């Protein structure tokens, strides 16, 4: 399949877009406990987020995920633009993985049992990078 034929992008955009959109919708109306847990995890890695209320942070995260997921699913959004958003979002998630104690086996980039859920976000970075690299017109 030619790189100029965007059909190769469809599985990547559909998979990542549906996942990210669903994740945002699940966070859309957070309870205090859920918001506190998400905010606590985020502020451990990104301390500047401590100035934001947990529910406000979680709603903003949900809105960002809904917008990003929709951008991936709607074909009129250029793949490079949607991929750049996904690349940034995935990199932020990998920052959580890299900087949260107990997520990686000592001295390696490989996850502990607890770190697998965050390490899996590396596929978002890979898809984002593929969409950016493959959107040369």
mmCIF file with all atom_site columns, C-alpha atoms in Angstrom:
data_model
loop_
_atom_site.group_PDB
_atom_site.id
_atom_site.type_symbol
_atom_site.label_atom_id
_atom_site.label_alt_id
_atom_site.label_comp_id
_atom_site.label_asym_id
_atom_site.label_entity_id
_atom_site.label_seq_id
_atom_site.pdbx_PDB_ins_code
_atom_site.Cartn_x
_atom_site.Cartn_y
_atom_site.Cartn_z
_atom_site.occupancy
_atom_site.B_iso_or_equiv
_atom_site.pdbx_formal_charge
_atom_site.auth_seq_id
_atom_site.auth_comp_id
_atom_site.auth_asym_id
_atom_site.auth_atom_id
_atom_site.pdbx_PDB_model_num
ATOM 1   C CA . UNK A 1 1   ? 0.000   0.000  0.000  1.00 0.00 ? 1   UNK A CA 1
ATOM 2   C CA . UNK A 1 2   ? 1.408   3.392  -0.984 1.00 0.00 ? 2   UNK A CA 1
ATOM 3   C CA . UNK A 1 3   ? 2.192   5.896  1.795  1.00 0.00 ? 3   UNK A CA 1
ATOM 4   C CA . UNK A 1 4   ? 0.132   8.395  -0.226 1.00 0.00 ? 4   UNK A CA 1
ATOM 5   C CA . UNK A 1 5   ? -2.918  6.198  0.237  1.00 0.00 ? 5   UNK A CA 1
ATOM 6   C CA . UNK A 1 6   ? -4.218  7.077  3.736  1.00 0.00 ? 6   UNK A CA 1
ATOM 7   C CA . UNK A 1 7   ? -6.032  3.758  4.131  1.00 0.00 ? 7   UNK A CA 1
ATOM 8   C CA . UNK A 1 8   ? -3.153  2.431  6.263  1.00 0.00 ? 8   UNK A CA 1
ATOM 9   C CA . UNK A 1 9   ? -4.007  5.112  8.862  1.00 0.00 ? 9   UNK A CA 1
ATOM 10  C CA . UNK A 1 10  ? -7.541  3.866  9.479  1.00 0.00 ? 10  UNK A CA 1
ATOM 11  C CA . UNK A 1 11  ? -6.781  1.009  11.889 1.00 0.00 ? 11  UNK A CA 1
ATOM 12  C CA . UNK A 1 12  ? -4.430  3.243  13.864 1.00 0.00 ? 12  UNK A CA 1
ATOM 13  C CA . UNK A 1 13  ? -6.850  6.154  14.048 1.00 0.00 ? 13  UNK A CA 1
ATOM 14  C CA . UNK A 1 14  ? -9.861  3.965  14.863 1.00 0.00 ? 14  UNK A CA 1
ATOM 15  C CA . UNK A 1 15  ? -8.093  1.982  17.570 1.00 0.00 ? 15  UNK A CA 1
ATOM 16  C CA . UNK A 1 16  ? -6.470  4.915  19.335 1.00 0.00 ? 16  UNK A CA 1
ATOM 17  C CA . UNK A 1 17  ? -9.411  7.258  18.755 1.00 0.00 ? 17  UNK A CA 1
ATOM 18  C CA . UNK A 1 18  ? -11.997 4.883  20.203 1.00 0.00 ? 18  UNK A CA 1
ATOM 19  C CA . UNK A 1 19  ? -9.784  4.110  23.198 1.00 0.00 ? 19  UNK A CA 1
ATOM 20  C CA . UNK A 1 20  ? -9.004  7.756  24.008 1.00 0.00 ? 20  UNK A CA 1
ATOM 21  C CA . UNK A 1 21  ? -12.592 8.923  23.420 1.00 0.00 ? 21  UNK A CA 1
ATOM 22  C CA . UNK A 1 22  ? -13.955 6.203  25.718 1.00 0.00 ? 22  UNK A CA 1
ATOM 23  C CA . UNK A 1 23  ? -11.378 7.044  28.372 1.00 0.00 ? 23  UNK A CA 1
ATOM 24  C CA . UNK A 1 24  ? -12.475 10.688 28.299 1.00 0.00 ? 24  UNK A CA 1
ATOM 25  C CA . UNK A 1 25  ? -16.160 9.826  28.452 1.00 0.00 ? 25  UNK A CA 1
ATOM 26  C CA . UNK A 1 26  ? -15.544 7.586  31.482 1.00 0.00 ? 26  UNK A CA 1
ATOM 27  C CA . UNK A 1 27  ? -13.955 10.531 33.319 1.00 0.00 ? 27  UNK A CA 1
ATOM 28  C CA . UNK A 1 28  ? -16.563 13.096 32.209 1.00 0.00 ? 28  UNK A CA 1
ATOM 29  C CA . UNK A 1 29  ? -18.464 13.312 35.513 1.00 0.00 ? 29  UNK A CA 1
ATOM 30  C CA . UNK A 1 30  ? -15.993 12.187 38.173 1.00 0.00 ? 30  UNK A CA 1
ATOM 31  C CA . UNK A 1 31  ? -16.799 11.527 41.812 1.00 0.00 ? 31  UNK A CA 1
ATOM 32  C CA . UNK A 1 32  ? -14.496 13.083 44.419 1.00 0.00 ? 32  UNK A CA 1
ATOM 33  C CA . UNK A 1 33  ? -12.620 9.827  45.116 1.00 0.00 ? 33  UNK A CA 1
ATOM 34  C CA . UNK A 1 34  ? -11.852 9.093  41.460 1.00 0.00 ? 34  UNK A CA 1
ATOM 35  C CA . UNK A 1 35  ? -10.827 12.692 40.833 1.00 0.00 ? 35  UNK A CA 1
ATOM 36  C CA . UNK A 1 36  ? -8.589  12.617 43.897 1.00 0.00 ? 36  UNK A CA 1
ATOM 37  C CA . UNK A 1 37  ? -6.858  9.416  42.786 1.00 0.00 ? 37  UNK A CA 1
ATOM 38  C CA . UNK A 1 38  ? -6.225  10.665 39.234 1.00 0.00 ? 38  UNK A CA 1
ATOM 39  C CA . UNK A 1 39  ? -5.089  14.051 40.485 1.00 0.00 ? 39  UNK A CA 1
ATOM 40  C CA . UNK A 1 40  ? -2.799  12.472 43.070 1.00 0.00 ? 40  UNK A CA 1
ATOM 41  C CA . UNK A 1 41  ? -1.111  10.307 40.462 1.00 0.00 ? 41  UNK A CA 1
ATOM 42  C CA . UNK A 1 42  ? -0.706  13.252 38.094 1.00 0.00 ? 42  UNK A CA 1
ATOM 43  C CA . UNK A 1 43  ? 0.654   15.669 40.716 1.00 0.00 ? 43  UNK A CA 1
ATOM 44  C CA . UNK A 1 44  ? 3.234   13.107 41.814 1.00 0.00 ? 44  UNK A CA 1
ATOM 45  C CA . UNK A 1 45  ? 4.781   13.389 38.362 1.00 0.00 ? 45  UNK A CA 1
ATOM 46  C CA . UNK A 1 46  ? 3.719   16.902 37.386 1.00 0.00 ? 46  UNK A CA 1
ATOM 47  C CA . UNK A 1 47  ? 3.748   18.943 40.636 1.00 0.00 ? 47  UNK A CA 1
ATOM 48  C CA . UNK A 1 48  ? 2.436   22.134 38.993 1.00 0.00 ? 48  UNK A CA 1
ATOM 49  C CA . UNK A 1 49  ? -0.934  20.386 38.713 1.00 0.00 ? 49  UNK A CA 1
ATOM 50  C CA . UNK A 1 50  ? -1.235  20.614 42.493 1.00 0.00 ? 50  UNK A CA 1
ATOM 51  C CA . UNK A 1 51  ? -2.652  24.122 42.046 1.00 0.00 ? 51  UNK A CA 1
ATOM 52  C CA . UNK A 1 52  ? -5.692  22.690 40.221 1.00 0.00 ? 52  UNK A CA 1
ATOM 53  C CA . UNK A 1 53  ? -8.642  21.220 42.114 1.00 0.00 ? 53  UNK A CA 1
ATOM 54  C CA . UNK A 1 54  ? -8.928  17.426 41.580 1.00 0.00 ? 54  UNK A CA 1
ATOM 55  C CA . UNK A 1 55  ? -12.405 17.558 39.996 1.00 0.00 ? 55  UNK A CA 1
ATOM 56  C CA . UNK A 1 56  ? -11.379 20.461 37.729 1.00 0.00 ? 56  UNK A CA 1
ATOM 57  C CA . UNK A 1 57  ? -8.250  18.575 36.670 1.00 0.00 ? 57  UNK A CA 1
ATOM 58  C CA . UNK A 1 58  ? -10.218 15.402 35.921 1.00 0.00 ? 58  UNK A CA 1
ATOM 59  C CA . UNK A 1 59  ? -12.857 17.263 33.904 1.00 0.00 ? 59  UNK A CA 1
ATOM 60  C CA . UNK A 1 60  ? -10.150 19.054 31.901 1.00 0.00 ? 60  UNK A CA 1
ATOM 61  C CA . UNK A 1 61  ? -8.406  15.738 31.285 1.00 0.00 ? 61  UNK A CA 1
ATOM 62  C CA . UNK A 1 62  ? -11.717 14.222 30.178 1.00 0.00 ? 62  UNK A CA 1
ATOM 63  C CA . UNK A 1 63  ? -12.376 17.113 27.784 1.00 0.00 ? 63  UNK A CA 1
ATOM 64  C CA . UNK A 1 64  ? -8.873  16.807 26.298 1.00 0.00 ? 64  UNK A CA 1
ATOM 65  C CA . UNK A 1 65  ? -9.337  13.074 25.789 1.00 0.00 ? 65  UNK A CA 1
ATOM 66  C CA . UNK A 1 66  ? -12.745 13.541 24.156 1.00 0.00 ? 66  UNK A CA 1
ATOM 67  C CA . UNK A 1 67  ? -11.371 16.182 21.771 1.00 0.00 ? 67  UNK A CA 1
ATOM 68  C CA . UNK A 1 68  ? -8.296  14.092 20.936 1.00 0.00 ? 68  UNK A CA 1
ATOM 69  C CA . UNK A 1 69  ? -10.328 10.915 20.454 1.00 0.00 ? 69  UNK A CA 1
ATOM 70  C CA . UNK A 1 70  ? -12.775 12.723 18.180 1.00 0.00 ? 70  UNK A CA 1
ATOM 71  C CA . UNK A 1 71  ? -9.901  14.260 16.184 1.00 0.00 ? 71  UNK A CA 1
ATOM 72  C CA . UNK A 1 72  ? -8.518  10.794 15.558 1.00 0.00 ? 72  UNK A CA 1
ATOM 73  C CA . UNK A 1 73  ? -11.896 9.399  14.538 1.00 0.00 ? 73  UNK A CA 1
ATOM 74  C CA . UNK A 1 74  ? -12.958 12.247 12.234 1.00 0.00 ? 74  UNK A CA 1
ATOM 75  C CA . UNK A 1 75  ? -11.180 11.831 8.886  1.00 0.00 ? 75  UNK A CA 1
ATOM 76  C CA . UNK A 1 76  ? -11.234 15.565 8.035  1.00 0.00 ? 76  UNK A CA 1
ATOM 77  C CA . UNK A 1 77  ? -8.641  16.204 10.767 1.00 0.00 ? 77  UNK A CA 1
ATOM 78  C CA . UNK A 1 78  ? -5.227  15.735 9.129  1.00 0.00 ? 78  UNK A CA 1
ATOM 79  C CA . UNK A 1 79  ? -3.436  12.618 10.338 1.00 0.00 ? 79  UNK A CA 1
ATOM 80  C CA . UNK A 1 80  ? -0.315  14.590 11.195 1.00 0.00 ? 80  UNK A CA 1
ATOM 81  C CA . UNK A 1 81  ? -2.238  16.983 13.435 1.00 0.00 ? 81  UNK A CA 1
ATOM 82  C CA . UNK A 1 82  ? -4.180  14.212 15.185 1.00 0.00 ? 82  UNK A CA 1
ATOM 83  C CA . UNK A 1 83  ? -0.966  12.201 15.489 1.00 0.00 ? 83  UNK A CA 1
ATOM 84  C CA . UNK A 1 84  ? 0.878   15.138 17.037 1.00 0.00 ? 84  UNK A CA 1
ATOM 85  C CA . UNK A 1 85  ? -1.844  15.450 19.671 1.00 0.00 ? 85  UNK A CA 1
ATOM 86  C CA . UNK A 1 86  ? -1.686  11.723 20.372 1.00 0.00 ? 86  UNK A CA 1
ATOM 87  C CA . UNK A 1 87  ? 2.107   11.799 20.527 1.00 0.00 ? 87  UNK A CA 1
ATOM 88  C CA . UNK A 1 88  ? 2.020   14.577 23.145 1.00 0.00 ? 88  UNK A CA 1
ATOM 89  C CA . UNK A 1 89  ? -0.722  12.915 25.159 1.00 0.00 ? 89  UNK A CA 1
ATOM 90  C CA . UNK A 1 90  ? 1.038   9.548  25.087 1.00 0.00 ? 90  UNK A CA 1
ATOM 91  C CA . UNK A 1 91  ? 4.338   11.150 26.086 1.00 0.00 ? 91  UNK A CA 1
ATOM 92  C CA . UNK A 1 92  ? 2.642   12.676 29.123 1.00 0.00 ? 92  UNK A CA 1
ATOM 93  C CA . UNK A 1 93  ? 1.316   9.262  30.106 1.00 0.00 ? 93  UNK A CA 1
ATOM 94  C CA . UNK A 1 94  ? 4.744   7.693  29.668 1.00 0.00 ? 94  UNK A CA 1
ATOM 95  C CA . UNK A 1 95  ? 6.090   10.425 31.945 1.00 0.00 ? 95  UNK A CA 1
ATOM 96  C CA . UNK A 1 96  ? 3.809   9.024  34.641 1.00 0.00 ? 96  UNK A CA 1
ATOM 97  C CA . UNK A 1 97  ? 5.199   5.565  33.971 1.00 0.00 ? 97  UNK A CA 1
ATOM 98  C CA . UNK A 1 98  ? 8.818   6.698  34.030 1.00 0.00 ? 98  UNK A CA 1
ATOM 99  C CA . UNK A 1 99  ? 8.564   8.889  37.123 1.00 0.00 ? 99  UNK A CA 1
ATOM 100 C CA . UNK A 1 100 ? 6.179   6.993  39.394 1.00 0.00 ? 100 UNK A CA 1
ATOM 101 C CA . UNK A 1 101 ? 8.008   4.778  41.893 1.00 0.00 ? 101 UNK A CA 1
ATOM 102 C CA . UNK A 1 102 ? 7.345   1.064  41.606 1.00 0.00 ? 102 UNK A CA 1
ATOM 103 C CA . UNK A 1 103 ? 6.252   1.107  37.958 1.00 0.00 ? 103 UNK A CA 1
ATOM 104 C CA . UNK A 1 104 ? 9.560   -0.136 36.510 1.00 0.00 ? 104 UNK A CA 1
ATOM 105 C CA . UNK A 1 105 ? 11.895  -2.965 37.417 1.00 0.00 ? 105 UNK A CA 1
ATOM 106 C CA . UNK A 1 106 ? 15.050  -1.504 38.980 1.00 0.00 ? 106 UNK A CA 1
ATOM 107 C CA . UNK A 1 107 ? 17.630  -0.455 36.408 1.00 0.00 ? 107 UNK A CA 1
ATOM 108 C CA . UNK A 1 108 ? 15.440  -1.258 33.397 1.00 0.00 ? 108 UNK A CA 1
ATOM 109 C CA . UNK A 1 109 ? 12.750  0.439  31.312 1.00 0.00 ? 109 UNK A CA 1
ATOM 110 C CA . UNK A 1 110 ? 10.551  -2.662 31.692 1.00 0.00 ? 110 UNK A CA 1
ATOM 111 C CA . UNK A 1 111 ? 7.439   -2.618 33.862 1.00 0.00 ? 111 UNK A CA 1
ATOM 112 C CA . UNK A 1 112 ? 6.718   -4.251 37.141 1.00 0.00 ? 112 UNK A CA 1
ATOM 113 C CA . UNK A 1 113 ? 3.358   -5.980 37.450 1.00 0.00 ? 113 UNK A CA 1
ATOM 114 C CA . UNK A 1 114 ? 1.935   -2.666 38.746 1.00 0.00 ? 114 UNK A CA 1
ATOM 115 C CA . UNK A 1 115 ? 3.516   -0.715 35.892 1.00 0.00 ? 115 UNK A CA 1
ATOM 116 C CA . UNK A 1 116 ? 2.043   -2.693 32.998 1.00 0.00 ? 116 UNK A CA 1
ATOM 117 C CA . UNK A 1 117 ? -1.103  -0.530 32.793 1.00 0.00 ? 117 UNK A CA 1
ATOM 118 C CA . UNK A 1 118 ? 0.971   2.634  32.318 1.00 0.00 ? 118 UNK A CA 1
ATOM 119 C CA . UNK A 1 119 ? 3.651   1.005  30.144 1.00 0.00 ? 119 UNK A CA 1
ATOM 120 C CA . UNK A 1 120 ? 0.964   -0.032 27.681 1.00 0.00 ? 120 UNK A CA 1
ATOM 121 C CA . UNK A 1 121 ? 0.473   3.640  26.837 1.00 0.00 ? 121 UNK A CA 1
ATOM 122 C CA . UNK A 1 122 ? 3.645   3.392  24.761 1.00 0.00 ? 122 UNK A CA 1
ATOM 123 C CA . UNK A 1 123 ? 1.412   2.197  21.899 1.00 0.00 ? 123 UNK A CA 1
ATOM 124 C CA . UNK A 1 124 ? -0.212  5.645  21.854 1.00 0.00 ? 124 UNK A CA 1
ATOM 125 C CA . UNK A 1 125 ? 3.212   7.221  21.315 1.00 0.00 ? 125 UNK A CA 1
ATOM 126 C CA . UNK A 1 126 ? 3.967   4.736  18.531 1.00 0.00 ? 126 UNK A CA 1
ATOM 127 C CA . UNK A 1 127 ? 0.666   5.374  16.767 1.00 0.00 ? 127 UNK A CA 1
ATOM 128 C CA . UNK A 1 128 ? 1.067   9.142  17.132 1.00 0.00 ? 128 UNK A CA 1
ATOM 129 C CA . UNK A 1 129 ? 4.579   8.995  15.693 1.00 0.00 ? 129 UNK A CA 1
ATOM 130 C CA . UNK A 1 130 ? 3.403   6.814  12.775 1.00 0.00 ? 130 UNK A CA 1
ATOM 131 C CA . UNK A 1 131 ? 0.591   9.228  11.946 1.00 0.00 ? 131 UNK A CA 1
ATOM 132 C CA . UNK A 1 132 ? 2.944   12.229 12.045 1.00 0.00 ? 132 UNK A CA 1
ATOM 133 C CA . UNK A 1 133 ? 5.645   10.485 9.983  1.00 0.00 ? 133 UNK A CA 1
ATOM 134 C CA . UNK A 1 134 ? 3.169   9.080  7.467  1.00 0.00 ? 134 UNK A CA 1
ATOM 135 C CA . UNK A 1 135 ? 1.331   12.343 6.824  1.00 0.00 ? 135 UNK A CA 1
ATOM 136 C CA . UNK A 1 136 ? 3.807   13.756 4.311  1.00 0.00 ? 136 UNK A CA 1
ATOM 137 C CA . UNK A 1 137 ? 1.842   15.190 1.448  1.00 0.00 ? 137 UNK A CA 1
#
